[in-house]
Amino acid sequence: GAAGEGNPLLMRIMLGVYILTRAFESHDAVRSDILKQCQQEILNDSDCSIYYIHLLARLCIECKPAVAEHSGLVKECLDCFLVILPGVAVHFFISILPLLACTADLKNYAVIVLRKATFSRNYDHRLTAVKCLMHLALADALPDFRTLVGSHASCSQQSQVNLSASIGEVGHDLLGFLRKGLKQQYSLRKMLYTGFAELARLKPALSNQAFEMLLPHFNGFYEQDKDLQPPLRIEKCSSVVASRFRPVEPLHSLVFCVQNLTRAFGEERQEWMGFGSQGSRSPACTRMIQDYGNLHQRMLNANLEDFGIDKSMDLDVSTPAGQSNLHACQIVLGCLEAMMDMEALNMDKLTGTPRWSARGLYQLFEMHNRLSKIVEKRVKPKKDGADAGTADFFRDCEDNKVTYMRASSLVYFLDVLRAGEFASMSQLPTDNPQQSYTQGTGTKLARCSKFRLFILRQCNSIMGAVSRAEVHHAKTRLACGGSAQKEQIVRDVLKLEGQVDWFDLGMPLFKTCETFILAECNVRRNGASSQQHRSNQEEGQLLLEACVSIEKLASTAVSSDQFVQKFSQHSCRGELEGIQGISAADDQPPCVYFYAHLHQLLLRLVESRFFKEAEVVANAIFRLSSCHPRELGSLASGLAYRVLQMSETDHNGFIKAAIAIGVSFSSPPGDMDFCKEVFRDLDHYLQRYEYSGDPTQSQKKEGSYRGIVREKTAHGVVVGILSHCCDVTDDVVQRISKTRSALDPSVPQRLTHVLDLTRRFCKLAPETAVDSIMRLLAKIYKAIGDMAKRMIANKGTRSIHSSFVDLCEAYMHDLTAEVYEYIMVINDEILPDGEDEDWEKENVDRGRADKRVVSNLKKEAKRVPNLIYSIEDCERKLIVLSKANGVNLMKNAKRSTARSVKFKDLEMPSSKRARSE
């Protein structure tokens, strides 16, 4: 989003940044003022600080000599490094990296500030200082930064002379803190292990020194004696102090870091890494590579019992022993994933050779699968337990799952899963019994549902991490300078911040998931016709996981056009045939090809009655169509009608998702028109009894509008429409809260359609979704009251827009009257008066109470007074606004002065009140 394409607000901000940049470049008088404004916004941690950081980054790139003349302002920001928020501090430091690369004095000053921060008692300050030191070392490692230094002749020669000397100083400081960081907190070490492999790839000169520091630390957890098992001492990774669990070492992150470093020093990577001969390796590097190779071979021969793990072990997080055991299981799982990643590299490298073998991968996966089942069957922690902090630590590890497999390895496995066998099967000789066994093992593994599910979950972990860090990485791109900075520099900085390059993974993941979904739909359809046994539980989990993968992929792809463009390049026009509204003969936008695949998947899932999985794919279509309403609007609307007509289900989630697709097809008020059209069918269904001749006989009528609402889908349709109305009302409230000037006339017009539809629901009074209707009514009256309050506060405007007057005059009278009638109806339906004595006698004789009735009475006791208060508060604000502007907004309105009478009618009989109490 740094380019601002398709985002009007961001494009306006980028225009302001461009104007200020050109003014700073052309006029000496305004330079100090612009930098002071940037300094003030950054130190105040304002909402728009990231845009001023982006402005500062562009100035450091395009006007570097001029900014260097005012380096005192930059030093003042560095002095406040421990005051501003950690995220803002990191982005600010990234923005001034081009300036630090050409100003040795400023760079040395930044190193001093970061060194002081590394000794802070605050953990966030130490973590921020480490990140900034790594970015500073990265700036020295990138040749593009040094090229930029030589391109500015106005920079002092002293800065250029001292640059080469300062590079080694900064690198030495980083490595020195890394040695100290090996004894720091758990999460800080994880960040170091994750980022240092990328830093070493860009700066090979640091690698040998890094191996010298990591080798003794790694040997502290590695069993040197090859005759002893297990090869890893996982008992050292945690400790119990004063009966409290404390994680010590993220050994799985350390193993994955060492693996990436050793792979970089492989024979095929030496020239790329800048090491032309074996002599360039240090003894520590050679020893580390040998130890890790031995670890890999020993893990192939190990089993869970060697680590002290079995089904009977204590995994209860309420005890220190259970916490230590669970932490050990998580470390072993991560190490096994790293070993499978290494095995994938070896298998891909040995494809078609006699040395190729899938036996090692099979053994590693079996261990991982057994351990995963043991962890899944453990007792889940309580949120309000005595040790809630430790429980949150393990819950965060599960919710924010991090895979220790690289995207390239997962792409290799996805290709294998689609083919159903490993690529080297036909090239292996079959006269050797051992190789025949290996060949059968590889085929068995490639077609195993558990292994397929495992690979998809690893891919989903990567996509989930990309989605969670999307905002942070977008801000980081702005901090780098956006389009003003070289794209390669931006990519390297983002990789150091933890960004995963998922684009190479996207297409293989989508094709694999699409293959699994279509195959399972065919199994369900063929099984229904031949009355065969339906899919087992593992295949059902695989189907759901494949749909989740597609949803995550679609949610991530909508924020970037790169994947959509790549998807269209791998598609053909024949895939668009059969979709109403799309002409295969005409050129279509790239997003249409992506939509076409999702369209077909949703129809196949609905036809096969996989409604839970169809809900997930429908959510993916909703995200895509919402981002491309012009191209996909009418297509999504037609699809929503079609799947609603096809589905005869009471799965409310799927119906709600289908309605969400329908309302996303056009800009307002087209979405509310869709809801009104569906409501007509709902109205005919709920009022389906008509009397002709004999009043004792009734005839059920079919829905008059496309037959969407039926007996099973009625409740889901009501919930879906009300949910969208709540979303629209929340959007109106949010727009009102952010409005600083006069109220936008489109806001009352937007709420008018919601009022009309809500009034119809109150008049129809469906028995279901009472809570949703009451919640929507309270939000509506609050939104109208907030609009009136905003107009009262805006004293400069003495006139009220006609749209707000129409909103009050046309709908407030009818809506308020319907609301009171609706309250009376739901009160009678919860417990009619005529049934009071029979209800009491029946339940007294049985010695029990009807919990459902008591629960409804308790809810009613809270929601009705809250709604009445919202109505009165809204009317009070409208009266004040009427007096201030001379416009009677309460003309012919249904005033709530009869609330005492209404409460009297709503008062429960004594017997009901006693039971409620």
CSV table of C-alpha atoms in Angstrom, one decimal, residues 370-639:
chain,number,residue,atom,x,y,z
A,370,ARG,CA,2.8,-39.1,17.0
A,371,LEU,CA,3.9,-36.1,19.0
A,372,SER,CA,1.3,-33.8,17.6
A,373,LYS,CA,-1.4,-36.3,18.6
A,374,ILE,CA,0.0,-36.4,22.2
A,375,VAL,CA,-0.1,-32.6,22.4
A,376,GLU,CA,-3.6,-32.2,20.9
A,377,LYS,CA,-5.1,-34.6,23.5
A,378,ARG,CA,-3.7,-32.7,26.4
A,379,VAL,CA,-6.0,-30.7,28.8
A,380,LYS,CA,-6.6,-27.2,27.6
A,381,PRO,CA,-5.6,-24.4,30.0
A,382,LYS,CA,-8.2,-22.1,31.6
A,383,LYS,CA,-8.0,-18.4,30.8
A,384,ASP,CA,-8.6,-17.4,34.4
A,385,GLY,CA,-6.3,-20.0,36.0
A,386,ALA,CA,-3.8,-19.3,38.7
A,387,ASP,CA,-0.9,-19.1,36.3
A,388,ALA,CA,-2.7,-17.3,33.4
A,389,GLY,CA,0.5,-15.7,32.1
A,390,THR,CA,2.2,-19.1,31.4
A,391,ALA,CA,-1.1,-20.4,29.9
A,392,ASP,CA,-1.1,-17.3,27.6
A,393,PHE,CA,2.5,-18.2,26.6
A,394,PHE,CA,1.5,-21.6,25.4
A,395,ARG,CA,-1.8,-20.4,23.9
A,396,ASP,CA,0.1,-17.8,21.8
A,397,CYS,CA,2.5,-20.5,20.6
A,398,GLU,CA,-0.5,-22.5,19.3
A,399,ASP,CA,-2.5,-19.6,17.9
A,400,ASN,CA,0.4,-17.9,16.2
A,401,LYS,CA,2.0,-21.1,15.0
A,402,VAL,CA,5.4,-20.6,13.4
A,403,THR,CA,6.7,-23.2,11.0
A,404,TYR,CA,10.4,-24.1,10.8
A,405,MET,CA,10.2,-25.1,7.2
A,406,ARG,CA,11.2,-22.8,4.3
A,407,ALA,CA,8.8,-21.9,1.5
A,408,SER,CA,11.0,-23.6,-1.1
A,409,SER,CA,10.8,-26.9,0.7
A,410,LEU,CA,7.0,-26.6,1.0
A,411,VAL,CA,6.8,-25.9,-2.7
A,412,TYR,CA,8.7,-29.1,-3.4
A,413,PHE,CA,6.3,-31.1,-1.2
A,414,LEU,CA,3.2,-29.4,-2.7
A,415,ASP,CA,4.4,-30.6,-6.2
A,416,VAL,CA,4.7,-34.1,-4.8
A,417,LEU,CA,1.3,-34.1,-3.3
A,418,ARG,CA,-0.4,-33.0,-6.5
A,419,ALA,CA,1.5,-35.7,-8.5
A,420,GLY,CA,0.8,-38.4,-5.8
A,421,GLU,CA,4.4,-39.6,-5.9
A,422,PHE,CA,7.9,-38.3,-5.7
A,423,ALA,CA,9.5,-37.1,-9.0
A,424,SER,CA,12.3,-39.7,-8.9
A,425,MET,CA,10.1,-42.8,-8.8
A,426,SER,CA,10.5,-43.7,-12.4
A,427,GLN,CA,14.2,-43.1,-12.4
A,428,LEU,CA,15.1,-45.4,-9.5
A,429,PRO,CA,16.2,-49.0,-10.2
A,430,THR,CA,13.9,-51.6,-8.8
A,431,ASP,CA,16.2,-54.6,-8.7
A,432,ASN,CA,17.5,-53.6,-5.2
A,433,PRO,CA,15.0,-54.6,-2.4
A,434,GLN,CA,16.1,-51.7,-0.3
A,435,GLN,CA,15.3,-49.2,-3.1
A,436,SER,CA,12.0,-50.9,-3.7
A,437,TYR,CA,11.1,-50.5,-0.1
A,438,THR,CA,12.1,-46.8,-0.4
A,439,GLN,CA,10.1,-46.4,-3.5
A,440,GLY,CA,7.0,-47.9,-1.8
A,441,THR,CA,7.6,-45.7,1.3
A,442,GLY,CA,7.7,-42.5,-0.8
A,443,THR,CA,4.4,-43.4,-2.6
A,444,LYS,CA,2.7,-44.2,0.6
A,445,LEU,CA,3.9,-40.9,2.1
A,446,ALA,CA,2.9,-38.8,-0.9
A,447,ARG,CA,-0.7,-40.2,-0.8
A,448,CYS,CA,-1.1,-40.2,3.0
A,449,SER,CA,-3.9,-37.9,4.2
A,450,LYS,CA,-2.0,-37.1,7.4
A,451,PHE,CA,1.1,-36.0,5.5
A,452,ARG,CA,-1.0,-33.8,3.2
A,453,LEU,CA,-2.7,-32.3,6.2
A,454,PHE,CA,0.7,-31.6,7.8
A,455,ILE,CA,2.0,-29.8,4.7
A,456,LEU,CA,-1.1,-27.6,4.3
A,457,ARG,CA,-0.9,-26.6,8.0
A,458,GLN,CA,2.7,-25.6,7.5
A,459,CYS,CA,1.7,-23.5,4.5
A,460,ASN,CA,-1.2,-22.0,6.6
A,461,SER,CA,1.3,-21.0,9.3
A,462,ILE,CA,3.3,-19.0,6.8
A,463,MET,CA,0.2,-17.4,5.4
A,464,GLY,CA,-1.0,-16.6,8.9
A,465,ALA,CA,2.3,-15.0,9.8
A,466,VAL,CA,2.1,-12.9,6.6
A,467,SER,CA,-1.4,-11.8,7.4
A,468,ARG,CA,-0.6,-10.9,11.0
A,469,ALA,CA,2.4,-8.8,10.1
A,470,GLU,CA,0.8,-7.1,7.1
A,471,VAL,CA,0.3,-3.7,8.7
A,472,HIS,CA,3.8,-3.7,10.2
A,473,HIS,CA,5.4,-4.6,6.9
A,474,ALA,CA,3.4,-1.9,5.1
A,475,LYS,CA,4.6,0.7,7.6
A,476,THR,CA,8.2,-0.6,7.2
A,477,ARG,CA,7.9,-0.1,3.5
A,478,LEU,CA,6.9,3.5,4.1
A,479,ALA,CA,9.8,3.9,6.5
A,480,CYS,CA,12.2,2.7,3.8
A,481,GLY,CA,11.0,5.5,1.5
A,482,GLY,CA,8.4,3.6,-0.6
A,483,SER,CA,8.9,4.0,-4.3
A,484,ALA,CA,11.8,6.5,-3.7
A,485,GLN,CA,14.0,3.6,-2.4
A,486,LYS,CA,15.4,0.8,-4.5
A,487,GLU,CA,13.2,-2.2,-4.4
A,488,GLN,CA,16.0,-4.6,-3.5
A,489,ILE,CA,16.9,-2.5,-0.4
A,490,VAL,CA,13.2,-2.5,0.7
A,491,ARG,CA,13.0,-6.3,0.3
A,492,ASP,CA,16.2,-6.9,2.4
A,493,VAL,CA,14.9,-4.6,5.1
A,494,LEU,CA,11.5,-6.4,5.1
A,495,LYS,CA,13.2,-9.8,5.3
A,496,LEU,CA,15.2,-8.6,8.3
A,497,GLU,CA,11.8,-7.6,9.9
A,498,GLY,CA,10.6,-11.2,9.4
A,499,GLN,CA,8.7,-10.9,6.1
A,500,VAL,CA,8.3,-14.2,4.2
A,501,ASP,CA,8.4,-14.2,0.4
A,502,TRP,CA,5.2,-16.2,-0.1
A,503,PHE,CA,4.6,-15.4,-3.8
A,504,ASP,CA,6.5,-18.5,-5.0
A,505,LEU,CA,4.4,-20.5,-2.5
A,506,GLY,CA,1.0,-19.0,-3.6
A,507,MET,CA,0.4,-20.8,-7.0
A,508,PRO,CA,1.5,-24.3,-5.9
A,509,LEU,CA,-0.6,-24.0,-2.7
A,510,PHE,CA,-3.7,-22.9,-4.6
A,511,LYS,CA,-3.4,-25.6,-7.2
A,512,THR,CA,-2.9,-28.3,-4.6
A,513,CYS,CA,-5.9,-27.1,-2.5
A,514,GLU,CA,-8.1,-26.9,-5.6
A,515,THR,CA,-7.1,-30.4,-6.5
A,516,PHE,CA,-8.0,-31.8,-3.0
A,517,ILE,CA,-11.3,-29.9,-2.9
A,518,LEU,CA,-12.5,-31.1,-6.4
A,519,ALA,CA,-11.4,-34.7,-5.6
A,520,GLU,CA,-13.3,-34.8,-2.3
A,521,CYS,CA,-16.4,-33.3,-4.0
A,522,ASN,CA,-16.3,-36.0,-6.6
A,523,VAL,CA,-16.0,-38.6,-3.8
A,524,ARG,CA,-19.0,-37.2,-2.0
A,525,ARG,CA,-21.0,-37.0,-5.3
A,526,ASN,CA,-20.1,-40.5,-6.4
A,527,GLY,CA,-20.7,-41.9,-2.9
A,528,ALA,CA,-24.1,-40.3,-2.8
A,529,SER,CA,-25.1,-41.9,-6.1
A,530,SER,CA,-23.7,-45.3,-5.3
A,531,GLN,CA,-24.5,-45.2,-1.6
A,532,GLN,CA,-20.9,-45.8,-0.7
A,533,HIS,CA,-19.3,-45.0,2.6
A,534,ARG,CA,-18.6,-41.2,3.0
A,535,SER,CA,-15.2,-39.7,3.5
A,536,ASN,CA,-13.4,-40.5,6.8
A,537,GLN,CA,-12.5,-37.9,9.4
A,538,GLU,CA,-8.9,-37.3,8.2
A,539,GLU,CA,-10.1,-36.5,4.7
A,540,GLY,CA,-12.7,-34.2,6.1
A,541,GLN,CA,-10.0,-32.3,8.0
A,542,LEU,CA,-7.9,-32.2,4.9
A,543,LEU,CA,-10.8,-30.7,3.0
A,544,LEU,CA,-11.4,-28.0,5.6
A,545,GLU,CA,-7.7,-27.2,5.8
A,546,ALA,CA,-7.6,-26.8,2.0
A,547,CYS,CA,-10.4,-24.3,2.1
A,548,VAL,CA,-8.8,-22.4,5.0
A,549,SER,CA,-5.6,-22.2,2.9
A,550,ILE,CA,-7.5,-20.7,0.0
A,551,GLU,CA,-9.2,-18.2,2.3
A,552,LYS,CA,-5.8,-17.1,3.8
A,553,LEU,CA,-4.3,-16.9,0.3
A,554,ALA,CA,-7.2,-14.8,-1.0
A,555,SER,CA,-7.1,-12.5,2.1
A,556,THR,CA,-3.4,-12.0,1.6
A,557,ALA,CA,-3.6,-11.6,-2.2
A,558,VAL,CA,-6.1,-8.8,-2.1
A,559,SER,CA,-3.5,-6.4,-0.5
A,560,SER,CA,-1.1,-7.1,-3.4
A,561,ASP,CA,-1.7,-7.2,-7.1
A,562,GLN,CA,1.5,-9.3,-7.7
A,563,PHE,CA,-0.1,-12.6,-6.9
A,564,VAL,CA,-3.3,-11.8,-8.9
A,565,GLN,CA,-1.2,-10.8,-11.9
A,566,LYS,CA,0.8,-14.0,-11.6
A,567,PHE,CA,-2.4,-16.1,-11.3
A,568,SER,CA,-3.9,-14.6,-14.5
A,569,GLN,CA,-0.7,-15.5,-16.4
A,570,HIS,CA,-1.1,-19.1,-15.4
A,571,SER,CA,-4.8,-19.2,-16.4
A,572,CYS,CA,-6.5,-19.4,-19.8
A,573,ARG,CA,-9.8,-18.1,-21.2
A,574,GLY,CA,-11.3,-21.5,-21.3
A,575,GLU,CA,-11.6,-21.4,-17.5
A,576,LEU,CA,-14.1,-18.6,-17.8
A,577,GLU,CA,-16.6,-20.6,-19.8
A,578,GLY,CA,-19.8,-21.4,-18.0
A,579,ILE,CA,-19.8,-18.4,-15.7
A,580,GLN,CA,-22.8,-16.2,-16.3
A,581,GLY,CA,-21.7,-12.6,-16.9
A,582,ILE,CA,-18.2,-13.4,-18.2
A,583,SER,CA,-17.3,-13.5,-21.8
A,584,ALA,CA,-14.4,-15.8,-22.6
A,585,ALA,CA,-13.8,-14.0,-25.9
A,586,ASP,CA,-13.1,-10.6,-24.3
A,587,ASP,CA,-10.1,-9.5,-22.4
A,588,GLN,CA,-10.8,-9.7,-18.7
A,589,PRO,CA,-9.0,-8.1,-15.7
A,590,PRO,CA,-6.6,-10.3,-13.8
A,591,CYS,CA,-8.9,-10.6,-10.7
A,592,VAL,CA,-11.6,-12.2,-12.9
A,593,TYR,CA,-9.5,-15.3,-13.4
A,594,PHE,CA,-8.9,-15.7,-9.7
A,595,TYR,CA,-12.6,-15.2,-9.1
A,596,ALA,CA,-13.5,-17.8,-11.7
A,597,HIS,CA,-11.7,-20.5,-9.8
A,598,LEU,CA,-13.3,-19.6,-6.5
A,599,HIS,CA,-16.7,-19.4,-8.2
A,600,GLN,CA,-16.4,-23.0,-9.4
A,601,LEU,CA,-15.1,-24.3,-6.0
A,602,LEU,CA,-18.0,-22.7,-4.2
A,603,LEU,CA,-20.6,-24.3,-6.5
A,604,ARG,CA,-19.0,-27.7,-6.2
A,605,LEU,CA,-18.9,-27.5,-2.4
A,606,VAL,CA,-22.6,-26.5,-2.3
A,607,GLU,CA,-23.6,-29.2,-4.7
A,608,SER,CA,-21.7,-31.7,-2.5
A,609,ARG,CA,-23.3,-30.3,0.7
A,610,PHE,CA,-20.0,-29.3,2.3
A,611,PHE,CA,-21.6,-26.2,3.8
A,612,LYS,CA,-19.0,-25.6,6.5
A,613,GLU,CA,-16.2,-25.6,3.9
A,614,ALA,CA,-18.4,-23.6,1.5
A,615,GLU,CA,-18.6,-20.9,4.2
A,616,VAL,CA,-14.8,-20.6,4.2
A,617,VAL,CA,-14.6,-20.3,0.4
A,618,ALA,CA,-17.5,-17.8,0.5
A,619,ASN,CA,-15.6,-15.6,2.9
A,620,ALA,CA,-12.7,-15.7,0.4
A,621,ILE,CA,-15.0,-14.5,-2.4
A,622,PHE,CA,-16.3,-11.8,-0.2
A,623,ARG,CA,-12.9,-10.4,0.5
A,624,LEU,CA,-12.0,-10.5,-3.2
A,625,SER,CA,-15.2,-9.0,-4.5
A,626,SER,CA,-15.1,-6.2,-1.9
A,627,CYS,CA,-11.7,-5.1,-3.1
A,628,HIS,CA,-12.8,-5.3,-6.8
A,629,PRO,CA,-16.5,-4.2,-6.8
A,630,ARG,CA,-16.5,-2.9,-10.3
A,631,GLU,CA,-15.1,-6.0,-11.9
A,632,LEU,CA,-16.7,-8.6,-9.7
A,633,GLY,CA,-19.8,-6.8,-8.4
A,634,SER,CA,-22.5,-8.2,-10.6
A,635,LEU,CA,-20.7,-11.6,-10.8
A,636,ALA,CA,-20.7,-12.0,-7.0
A,637,SER,CA,-24.3,-10.9,-6.7
A,638,GLY,CA,-25.5,-13.6,-9.2
A,639,LEU,CA,-23.4,-16.2,-7.4
